[in-house]
Amino acid sequence: MEFLTPPADHPARDRVRAWLREHPHPTPRQLAESGYVAPHWPAPYGLDADPMSQLAIDAELRAAQVAMPENPIAIGWAGPTILAGGTEAQRERYLRPLLAAEEIWCQLFSEPGHGSDLANLSTRAVRDGEHYVVNGQKLWTSDAHVAHLGILIVRTDPDAPKHRGISYLICPMDTPGITIRPVYDMTGTFYLNEVFFDDVRIPAENLVGEENKGWRLAKVTLGNERVSLSGEGALWGHGPSAADLLAKVRAANLDLDPLLRQELAKVWIEGEVLRLIRLRTVTAAVQGRPPGPEASIRKALSDEHGQHIMNLVRDLAGSHGLVKGHDPFGSDDAKTWDHGFCFAPALTIGGGTAQVQRNIIAEQVLGMPRELDVEKGMTWSEARSAVLAAQR
């Protein structure tokens, strides 16, 4: 297919260049107020930019080496959810500081004991006058120890069906009753945390959307999360890519045996497939078409691809791959590869496990039934026949 990219004379390019002449070293607040942090957002927080304009803006800012504000959970997940369901007062209060990275956000969704069954919440919130009183525990909360605010889902109606009776709150992380404990990972550091709520009083004005109807907004957050976790780098959009690895191997002039050459070719092919899927998604957006299944498929593929890259670097290191601090390319990137290899197992867990992603693809893309009817003794052949019949 023909991929669409912004032409060199796209008018958005001239506007960005003119703005950069006036702001050669823009601050995060200036970038936020210009609309360039999230140009596709509606004004006044964005520019109502169409996909082609957004691509042109991003290209010009990258070419100028402009450092964008770093606040991934806020800009990628919390902001779009507040835009979708928040009040005008909430948008005015939170979005501008969020875009400027003046207030860091975290996501308080996952809980211990429930695995990927996110809607099976134990954390409760009870309305008490002008506050919600929250009790419970959250787990795997990235950056909770440095966050100013968090997006929090709680159960407000314990008698409602699982996906109902859930509410979506904005939680100030310095509220009395919140305890944060680090969760160290294989890299030897931590950015994940467990968070405890003991009679935490959150103002009722921090409710996003309607009480007991927060699952719809939680799905908005999760949808943006899975797109955000599928960037170019091997580690959820960060770090080296397959192309970077190939360039390293060529520069080091490594003498590879046929098996390692084959593995290197495989990860490069995977990287190209993912790049082309991304271009298909971008092209669909430019043409005003829904992205289709590519976004879900890309999330599932890119996680395993990141693990393949890091495993291959370990193999390239040979016996030295068993110890920390060795770079098979003879450069100073040992820390990058050590961290990447230890972090890579998390890729197929965070943002929806690989198994959950495949279930989503099976049900929403392939039209397969949610599960076999074991009580009625339904076989896979019968399930396939049922799917085919439903598609006729």
Tab-separated table of C-alpha atoms in Angstrom:
chain	number	residue	atom	x	y	z
A	1	MET	CA	0.000	0.000	0.000
A	2	GLU	CA	1.045	3.647	-0.366
A	3	PHE	CA	2.025	5.280	2.909
A	4	LEU	CA	1.146	8.928	3.435
A	5	THR	CA	3.602	11.367	5.026
A	6	PRO	CA	3.455	15.186	5.257
A	7	PRO	CA	5.009	16.967	2.267
A	8	ALA	CA	8.000	19.274	2.657
A	9	ASP	CA	5.812	22.329	1.995
A	10	HIS	CA	3.077	21.473	4.497
A	11	PRO	CA	1.948	24.793	6.073
A	12	ALA	CA	2.325	23.443	9.618
A	13	ARG	CA	6.085	23.198	9.049
A	14	ASP	CA	6.356	26.951	8.347
A	15	ARG	CA	4.312	27.782	11.436
A	16	VAL	CA	6.545	25.658	13.671
A	17	ARG	CA	9.725	27.145	12.192
A	18	ALA	CA	8.415	30.681	12.710
A	19	TRP	CA	7.491	29.885	16.309
A	20	LEU	CA	10.920	28.384	16.970
A	21	ARG	CA	12.595	31.541	15.672
A	22	GLU	CA	10.732	33.416	18.398
A	23	HIS	CA	11.325	30.658	20.977
A	24	PRO	CA	14.710	29.099	20.117
A	25	HIS	CA	14.919	27.378	23.507
A	26	PRO	CA	11.274	26.812	24.505
A	27	THR	CA	10.400	25.991	28.098
A	28	PRO	CA	7.918	23.221	28.944
A	29	ARG	CA	5.299	25.847	29.814
A	30	GLN	CA	5.816	27.622	26.468
A	31	LEU	CA	5.445	24.314	24.613
A	32	ALA	CA	2.274	23.525	26.564
A	33	GLU	CA	0.730	26.935	25.900
A	34	SER	CA	1.618	26.739	22.190
A	35	GLY	CA	-0.333	23.501	21.794
A	36	TYR	CA	2.713	21.657	20.468
A	37	VAL	CA	2.901	19.047	23.262
A	38	ALA	CA	-0.354	17.387	22.143
A	39	PRO	CA	-1.314	19.134	18.880
A	40	HIS	CA	-4.157	16.693	18.178
A	41	TRP	CA	-5.957	17.729	21.383
A	42	PRO	CA	-8.769	20.284	21.053
A	43	ALA	CA	-8.040	23.960	21.630
A	44	PRO	CA	-7.037	25.605	23.880
A	45	TYR	CA	-4.898	22.689	25.090
A	46	GLY	CA	-3.952	21.498	21.605
A	47	LEU	CA	-4.331	22.745	18.070
A	48	ASP	CA	-7.149	20.531	16.780
A	49	ALA	CA	-4.461	19.271	14.405
A	50	ASP	CA	-5.366	16.647	11.829
A	51	PRO	CA	-3.006	13.632	11.590
A	52	MET	CA	-0.980	15.073	8.691
A	53	SER	CA	-0.428	18.368	10.521
A	54	GLN	CA	0.553	16.492	13.663
A	55	LEU	CA	3.160	14.490	11.757
A	56	ALA	CA	4.562	17.696	10.263
A	57	ILE	CA	4.736	19.377	13.686
A	58	ASP	CA	6.447	16.372	15.268
A	59	ALA	CA	8.972	16.198	12.424
A	60	GLU	CA	9.928	19.873	12.768
A	61	LEU	CA	10.282	19.706	16.550
A	62	ARG	CA	12.483	16.615	16.271
A	63	ALA	CA	14.625	18.267	13.599
A	64	ALA	CA	15.119	21.248	15.923
A	65	GLN	CA	16.033	18.847	18.770
A	66	VAL	CA	13.385	20.354	21.019
A	67	ALA	CA	13.167	18.541	24.354
A	68	MET	CA	9.492	17.823	24.987
A	69	PRO	CA	8.046	17.650	28.530
A	70	GLU	CA	8.302	14.142	29.994
A	71	ASN	CA	5.094	13.126	31.740
A	72	PRO	CA	4.032	9.941	29.918
A	73	ILE	CA	1.188	8.716	32.128
A	74	ALA	CA	-0.289	12.210	32.312
A	75	ILE	CA	0.018	13.157	28.644
A	76	GLY	CA	-0.635	9.706	27.201
A	77	TRP	CA	-3.378	8.413	29.500
A	78	ALA	CA	-4.723	10.807	32.140
A	79	GLY	CA	-5.091	13.809	29.844
A	80	PRO	CA	-7.139	12.055	27.136
A	81	THR	CA	-9.398	10.591	29.825
A	82	ILE	CA	-10.026	13.998	31.424
A	83	LEU	CA	-10.750	15.386	27.965
A	84	ALA	CA	-13.217	12.546	27.353
A	85	GLY	CA	-15.112	12.655	30.657
A	86	GLY	CA	-13.901	15.502	32.838
A	87	THR	CA	-15.688	18.743	33.643
A	88	GLU	CA	-14.552	22.062	32.223
A	89	ALA	CA	-13.246	22.988	35.678
A	90	GLN	CA	-11.162	19.778	35.782
A	91	ARG	CA	-9.732	20.432	32.328
A	92	GLU	CA	-8.820	23.989	33.257
A	93	ARG	CA	-7.246	22.877	36.557
A	94	TYR	CA	-5.214	19.883	35.380
A	95	LEU	CA	-4.444	19.877	31.660
A	96	ARG	CA	-2.043	22.802	31.292
A	97	PRO	CA	0.227	21.800	34.249
A	98	LEU	CA	0.005	18.221	33.006
A	99	LEU	CA	1.223	19.152	29.510
A	100	ALA	CA	4.068	21.235	30.946
A	101	ALA	CA	5.121	18.341	33.246
A	102	GLU	CA	4.703	20.649	36.230
A	103	GLU	CA	2.628	17.945	37.936
A	104	ILE	CA	3.653	14.310	37.476
A	105	TRP	CA	0.906	11.677	37.354
A	106	CYS	CA	0.671	7.964	38.123
A	107	GLN	CA	-1.943	5.303	37.376
A	108	LEU	CA	-3.658	3.552	40.307
A	109	PHE	CA	-5.436	0.659	38.588
A	110	SER	CA	-3.881	-2.779	39.260
A	111	GLU	CA	-4.441	-4.594	42.552
A	112	PRO	CA	-2.807	-7.601	44.221
A	113	GLY	CA	-4.615	-10.900	43.853
A	114	HIS	CA	-6.592	-10.056	40.738
A	115	GLY	CA	-3.993	-10.440	37.987
A	116	SER	CA	-5.260	-9.088	34.680
A	117	ASP	CA	-8.882	-9.024	35.840
A	118	LEU	CA	-8.771	-5.263	36.280
A	119	ALA	CA	-12.489	-4.787	36.897
A	120	ASN	CA	-12.397	-7.159	39.872
A	121	LEU	CA	-11.647	-4.305	42.278
A	122	SER	CA	-11.271	-4.575	46.039
A	123	THR	CA	-10.390	-0.938	46.720
A	124	ARG	CA	-13.558	0.729	47.991
A	125	ALA	CA	-14.725	4.332	48.068
A	126	VAL	CA	-17.682	5.426	50.205
A	127	ARG	CA	-19.290	8.846	49.766
A	128	ASP	CA	-19.172	10.911	52.956
A	129	GLY	CA	-20.563	14.371	52.361
A	130	GLU	CA	-18.233	16.232	50.005
A	131	HIS	CA	-15.585	13.501	50.045
A	132	TYR	CA	-15.016	9.884	49.059
A	133	VAL	CA	-13.331	7.784	51.752
A	134	VAL	CA	-10.999	5.276	50.071
A	135	ASN	CA	-9.607	2.055	51.565
A	136	GLY	CA	-7.599	-0.598	49.755
A	137	GLN	CA	-4.337	-1.305	47.961
A	138	LYS	CA	-2.892	-0.792	44.488
A	139	LEU	CA	0.161	-2.509	42.990
A	140	TRP	CA	2.635	-1.975	40.102
A	141	THR	CA	2.106	1.795	40.234
A	142	SER	CA	4.793	3.432	38.103
A	143	ASP	CA	6.334	6.618	39.564
A	144	ALA	CA	3.940	6.796	42.520
A	145	HIS	CA	6.873	7.903	44.679
A	146	VAL	CA	7.398	11.064	42.600
A	147	ALA	CA	3.831	11.699	41.400
A	148	HIS	CA	1.751	14.665	42.467
A	149	LEU	CA	-1.538	13.178	41.239
A	150	GLY	CA	-2.942	9.793	40.284
A	151	ILE	CA	-5.825	8.418	38.248
A	152	LEU	CA	-7.640	6.012	40.571
A	153	ILE	CA	-10.423	3.521	39.908
A	154	VAL	CA	-12.425	2.311	42.901
A	155	ARG	CA	-15.571	0.323	43.596
A	156	THR	CA	-18.372	2.588	44.781
A	157	ASP	CA	-21.247	0.085	44.474
A	158	PRO	CA	-20.251	-3.349	45.791
A	159	ASP	CA	-23.586	-4.891	44.772
A	160	ALA	CA	-23.378	-3.926	41.090
A	161	PRO	CA	-22.098	-6.288	38.359
A	162	LYS	CA	-18.321	-6.370	38.017
A	163	HIS	CA	-17.970	-3.792	35.243
A	164	ARG	CA	-20.470	-1.454	36.866
A	165	GLY	CA	-20.305	0.227	40.228
A	166	ILE	CA	-16.787	1.515	39.406
A	167	SER	CA	-15.848	5.185	39.735
A	168	TYR	CA	-12.887	7.156	38.403
A	169	LEU	CA	-11.180	9.639	40.726
A	170	ILE	CA	-8.279	12.079	40.569
A	171	CYS	CA	-6.183	11.401	43.658
A	172	PRO	CA	-3.689	13.937	45.131
A	173	MET	CA	-0.768	11.724	46.167
A	174	ASP	CA	0.055	13.807	49.267
A	175	THR	CA	-3.350	13.119	50.831
A	176	PRO	CA	-3.105	11.842	54.435
A	177	GLY	CA	-3.599	8.081	54.693
A	178	ILE	CA	-1.609	7.177	51.535
A	179	THR	CA	1.455	4.970	52.070
A	180	ILE	CA	3.847	4.236	49.183
A	181	ARG	CA	6.368	1.383	49.232
A	182	PRO	CA	8.892	0.618	46.479
A	183	VAL	CA	8.845	-2.617	44.458
A	184	TYR	CA	12.385	-3.424	43.279
A	185	ASP	CA	12.743	-5.252	39.973
A	186	MET	CA	15.468	-7.326	38.292
A	187	THR	CA	17.368	-4.200	37.230
A	188	GLY	CA	18.170	-3.533	40.901
A	189	THR	CA	16.227	-0.277	40.904
A	190	PHE	CA	12.589	0.650	41.285
A	191	TYR	CA	10.035	2.783	39.572
A	192	LEU	CA	7.111	0.524	40.503
A	193	ASN	CA	5.356	0.824	43.848
A	194	GLU	CA	2.587	-0.573	45.998
A	195	VAL	CA	0.192	2.040	47.348
A	196	PHE	CA	-1.995	1.655	50.440
A	197	PHE	CA	-5.140	3.696	51.163
A	198	ASP	CA	-6.278	3.988	54.771
A	199	ASP	CA	-9.370	6.215	55.163
A	200	VAL	CA	-8.075	8.528	52.435
A	201	ARG	CA	-10.477	11.428	51.889
A	202	ILE	CA	-10.659	12.575	48.254
A	203	PRO	CA	-12.870	15.573	47.373
A	204	ALA	CA	-16.040	14.597	45.511
A	205	GLU	CA	-15.217	17.256	42.916
A	206	ASN	CA	-12.357	14.957	41.844
A	207	LEU	CA	-14.834	12.437	40.421
A	208	VAL	CA	-14.339	12.156	36.648
A	209	GLY	CA	-17.561	11.370	34.828
A	210	GLU	CA	-20.496	9.835	36.666
A	211	GLU	CA	-20.395	7.796	39.861
A	212	ASN	CA	-20.536	4.050	39.213
A	213	LYS	CA	-19.883	4.558	35.476
A	214	GLY	CA	-16.096	4.800	35.549
A	215	TRP	CA	-15.341	1.611	33.627
A	216	ARG	CA	-15.997	3.400	30.335
A	217	LEU	CA	-13.339	5.965	31.228
A	218	ALA	CA	-10.964	3.245	32.433
A	219	LYS	CA	-11.191	1.716	28.951
A	220	VAL	CA	-10.286	5.107	27.449
A	221	THR	CA	-7.167	5.130	29.633
A	222	LEU	CA	-6.249	1.552	28.744
A	223	GLY	CA	-6.745	2.173	25.041
A	224	ASN	CA	-4.303	5.082	25.124
A	225	GLU	CA	-1.906	3.056	27.290
A	226	ARG	CA	-1.582	0.249	24.772
A	227	VAL	CA	-0.874	2.671	21.957
A	228	SER	CA	1.693	4.520	24.092
A	229	LEU	CA	3.515	1.306	24.945
A	230	SER	CA	4.153	0.482	21.283
A	231	GLY	CA	6.797	2.994	20.207
A	232	GLU	CA	9.922	2.569	18.108
A	233	GLY	CA	12.405	1.513	20.796
A	234	ALA	CA	12.679	-2.032	22.115
A	235	LEU	CA	11.553	-1.118	25.635
A	236	TRP	CA	8.005	0.250	25.315
A	237	GLY	CA	9.114	2.802	22.759
A	238	HIS	CA	12.361	3.675	24.553
A	239	GLY	CA	15.913	2.462	24.203
A	240	PRO	CA	17.534	0.834	21.171
A	241	SER	CA	15.615	-0.525	18.188
A	242	ALA	CA	16.404	-3.447	15.902
A	243	ALA	CA	17.924	-1.010	13.427
A	244	ASP	CA	20.149	0.384	16.210
A	245	LEU	CA	21.306	-3.146	17.037
A	246	LEU	CA	22.137	-3.895	13.404
A	247	ALA	CA	24.123	-0.654	13.136
A	248	LYS	CA	26.072	-1.608	16.268
A	249	VAL	CA	26.938	-5.033	14.848
A	250	ARG	CA	28.102	-3.536	11.556
A	251	ALA	CA	30.193	-0.850	13.256
A	252	ALA	CA	31.876	-3.427	15.520
A	253	ASN	CA	32.513	-5.722	12.517
A	254	LEU	CA	31.590	-8.773	14.571
A	255	ASP	CA	32.420	-12.191	13.167
A	256	LEU	CA	29.026	-13.880	13.547
A	257	ASP	CA	28.307	-17.557	13.122
A	258	PRO	CA	25.426	-18.467	10.754
A	259	LEU	CA	22.920	-18.978	13.587
A	260	LEU	CA	23.524	-15.538	15.079
A	261	ARG	CA	23.352	-13.967	11.624
A	262	GLN	CA	19.991	-15.664	11.158
A	263	GLU	CA	18.713	-14.369	14.509
A	264	LEU	CA	19.898	-10.869	13.663
A	265	ALA	CA	18.042	-11.031	10.358
A	266	LYS	CA	14.884	-12.193	12.167
A	267	VAL	CA	14.824	-9.302	14.655
A	268	TRP	CA	15.499	-6.802	11.854
A	269	ILE	CA	12.566	-8.259	9.874
A	270	GLU	CA	10.366	-8.022	12.982
A	271	GLY	CA	11.370	-4.391	13.389
A	272	GLU	CA	10.502	-3.630	9.763
A	273	VAL	CA	7.120	-5.361	10.082
A	274	LEU	CA	6.325	-3.274	13.148
A	275	ARG	CA	7.465	-0.088	11.397
A	276	LEU	CA	5.191	-0.830	8.441
A	277	ILE	CA	2.250	-1.615	10.741
A	278	ARG	CA	2.796	1.757	12.400
A	279	LEU	CA	2.821	3.473	9.002
A	280	ARG	CA	-0.428	1.708	8.098
A	281	THR	CA	-1.992	2.996	11.300
A	282	VAL	CA	-0.756	6.536	10.621
A	283	THR	CA	-1.977	6.382	7.013
A	284	ALA	CA	-5.422	5.225	8.141
A	285	ALA	CA	-5.609	8.182	10.537
A	286	VAL	CA	-4.513	10.628	7.834
A	287	GLN	CA	-7.239	9.280	5.541
A	288	GLY	CA	-9.838	9.577	8.294
A	289	ARG	CA	-10.253	5.823	8.662
A	290	PRO	CA	-10.261	3.905	11.963
A	291	PRO	CA	-6.928	2.158	12.570
A	292	GLY	CA	-8.455	-1.322	12.558
A	293	PRO	CA	-6.700	-4.209	14.285
A	294	GLU	CA	-3.173	-2.893	13.702
A	295	ALA	CA	-2.876	-1.121	17.067
A	296	SER	CA	-3.764	-4.233	19.105
A	297	ILE	CA	-1.612	-6.481	16.956
A	298	ARG	CA	1.334	-4.103	17.144
A	299	LYS	CA	1.210	-4.030	20.954
A	300	ALA	CA	1.326	-7.828	21.113
A	301	LEU	CA	4.136	-8.105	18.563
A	302	SER	CA	6.298	-5.250	19.825
A	303	ASP	CA	6.553	-6.602	23.391
A	304	GLU	CA	7.989	-9.937	22.274
A	305	HIS	CA	10.154	-8.129	19.723
A	306	GLY	CA	11.809	-6.143	22.531
A	307	GLN	CA	12.589	-9.371	24.373
A	308	HIS	CA	14.030	-10.894	21.189
A	309	ILE	CA	16.406	-7.946	20.770
A	310	MET	CA	17.677	-8.113	24.340
A	311	ASN	CA	18.066	-11.897	24.258
A	312	LEU	CA	20.077	-11.620	21.048
A	313	VAL	CA	22.444	-9.057	22.585
A	314	ARG	CA	23.024	-11.494	25.448
A	315	ASP	CA	23.874	-14.217	22.910
A	316	LEU	CA	26.219	-11.876	21.027
A	317	ALA	CA	28.092	-11.326	24.285
A	318	GLY	CA	28.820	-15.043	24.525
A	319	SER	CA	29.929	-16.273	27.933
A	320	HIS	CA	30.363	-12.650	29.025
A	321	GLY	CA	26.593	-12.353	28.778
A	322	LEU	CA	26.348	-14.147	32.114
A	323	VAL	CA	27.818	-11.178	33.987
A	324	LYS	CA	26.954	-7.503	34.165
A	325	GLY	CA	28.984	-4.768	32.578
A	326	HIS	CA	30.006	-6.339	29.258
A	327	ASP	CA	29.192	-4.672	25.963
A	328	PRO	CA	29.626	-7.037	22.978
A	329	PHE	CA	30.159	-4.015	20.707
A	330	GLY	CA	33.176	-2.606	22.528
A	331	SER	CA	31.491	0.696	23.346
A	332	ASP	CA	30.181	2.280	26.535
A	333	ASP	CA	26.632	0.931	26.262
A	334	ALA	CA	26.941	-1.966	28.714
A	335	LYS	CA	24.524	-0.330	31.153
A	336	THR	CA	21.922	0.059	28.376
A	337	TRP	CA	22.042	-3.620	27.446
A	338	ASP	CA	22.245	-4.868	31.061
A	339	HIS	CA	19.221	-2.826	32.030
A	340	GLY	CA	17.355	-3.797	28.864
A	341	PHE	CA	17.872	-7.526	29.335
A	342	CYS	CA	16.748	-7.448	32.976
A	343	PHE	CA	13.782	-5.190	32.187
A	344	ALA	CA	12.599	-7.059	29.077
A	345	PRO	CA	10.520	-9.718	30.935
A	346	ALA	CA	8.186	-6.903	32.037
A	347	LEU	CA	7.301	-6.029	28.439
A	348	THR	CA	4.787	-8.843	27.982
A	349	ILE	CA	3.161	-8.108	31.358
A	350	GLY	CA	2.757	-4.331	31.657
A	351	GLY	CA	-0.119	-2.608	29.881
A	352	GLY	CA	-1.994	-5.893	29.458
A	353	THR	CA	-0.306	-9.295	29.404
A	354	ALA	CA	0.522	-11.019	26.134
A	355	GLN	CA	-2.236	-13.546	26.864
A	356	VAL	CA	-4.825	-10.813	27.445
A	357	GLN	CA	-3.756	-9.060	24.245
A	358	ARG	CA	-4.272	-12.254	22.272
A	359	ASN	CA	-7.690	-12.737	23.826
A	360	ILE	CA	-8.626	-9.205	22.752
A	361	ILE	CA	-7.428	-9.892	19.205
A	362	ALA	CA	-9.243	-13.240	19.103
A	363	GLU	CA	-12.536	-11.796	20.315
A	364	GLN	CA	-12.587	-8.320	18.762
A	365	VAL	CA	-10.635	-8.935	15.539
A	366	LEU	CA	-11.213	-12.594	14.673
A	367	GLY	CA	-14.740	-12.754	16.133
A	368	MET	CA	-14.065	-15.826	18.258
A	369	PRO	CA	-16.285	-16.590	21.267
A	370	ARG	CA	-15.165	-15.327	24.666
A	371	GLU	CA	-14.761	-18.870	25.966
A	372	LEU	CA	-15.843	-22.412	25.281
A	373	ASP	CA	-19.105	-23.474	26.880
A	374	VAL	CA	-17.631	-26.254	29.000
A	375	GLU	CA	-20.934	-27.108	30.672
A	376	LYS	CA	-22.525	-27.797	27.296
A	377	GLY	CA	-19.442	-29.660	26.117
A	378	MET	CA	-18.693	-27.299	23.209
A	379	THR	CA	-15.597	-28.351	21.266
A	380	TRP	CA	-13.228	-26.110	19.310
A	381	SER	CA	-14.749	-27.403	16.074
A	382	GLU	CA	-18.224	-26.464	17.287
A	383	ALA	CA	-16.962	-23.049	18.409
A	384	ARG	CA	-15.464	-22.451	14.953
A	385	SER	CA	-18.741	-23.409	13.316
A	386	ALA	CA	-20.592	-20.991	15.603
A	387	VAL	CA	-18.224	-18.167	14.613
A	388	LEU	CA	-18.656	-18.900	10.902
A	389	ALA	CA	-22.428	-19.004	11.320
A	390	ALA	CA	-22.400	-15.640	13.112
A	391	GLN	CA	-20.362	-14.109	10.293
A	392	ARG	CA	-22.802	-15.171	7.560
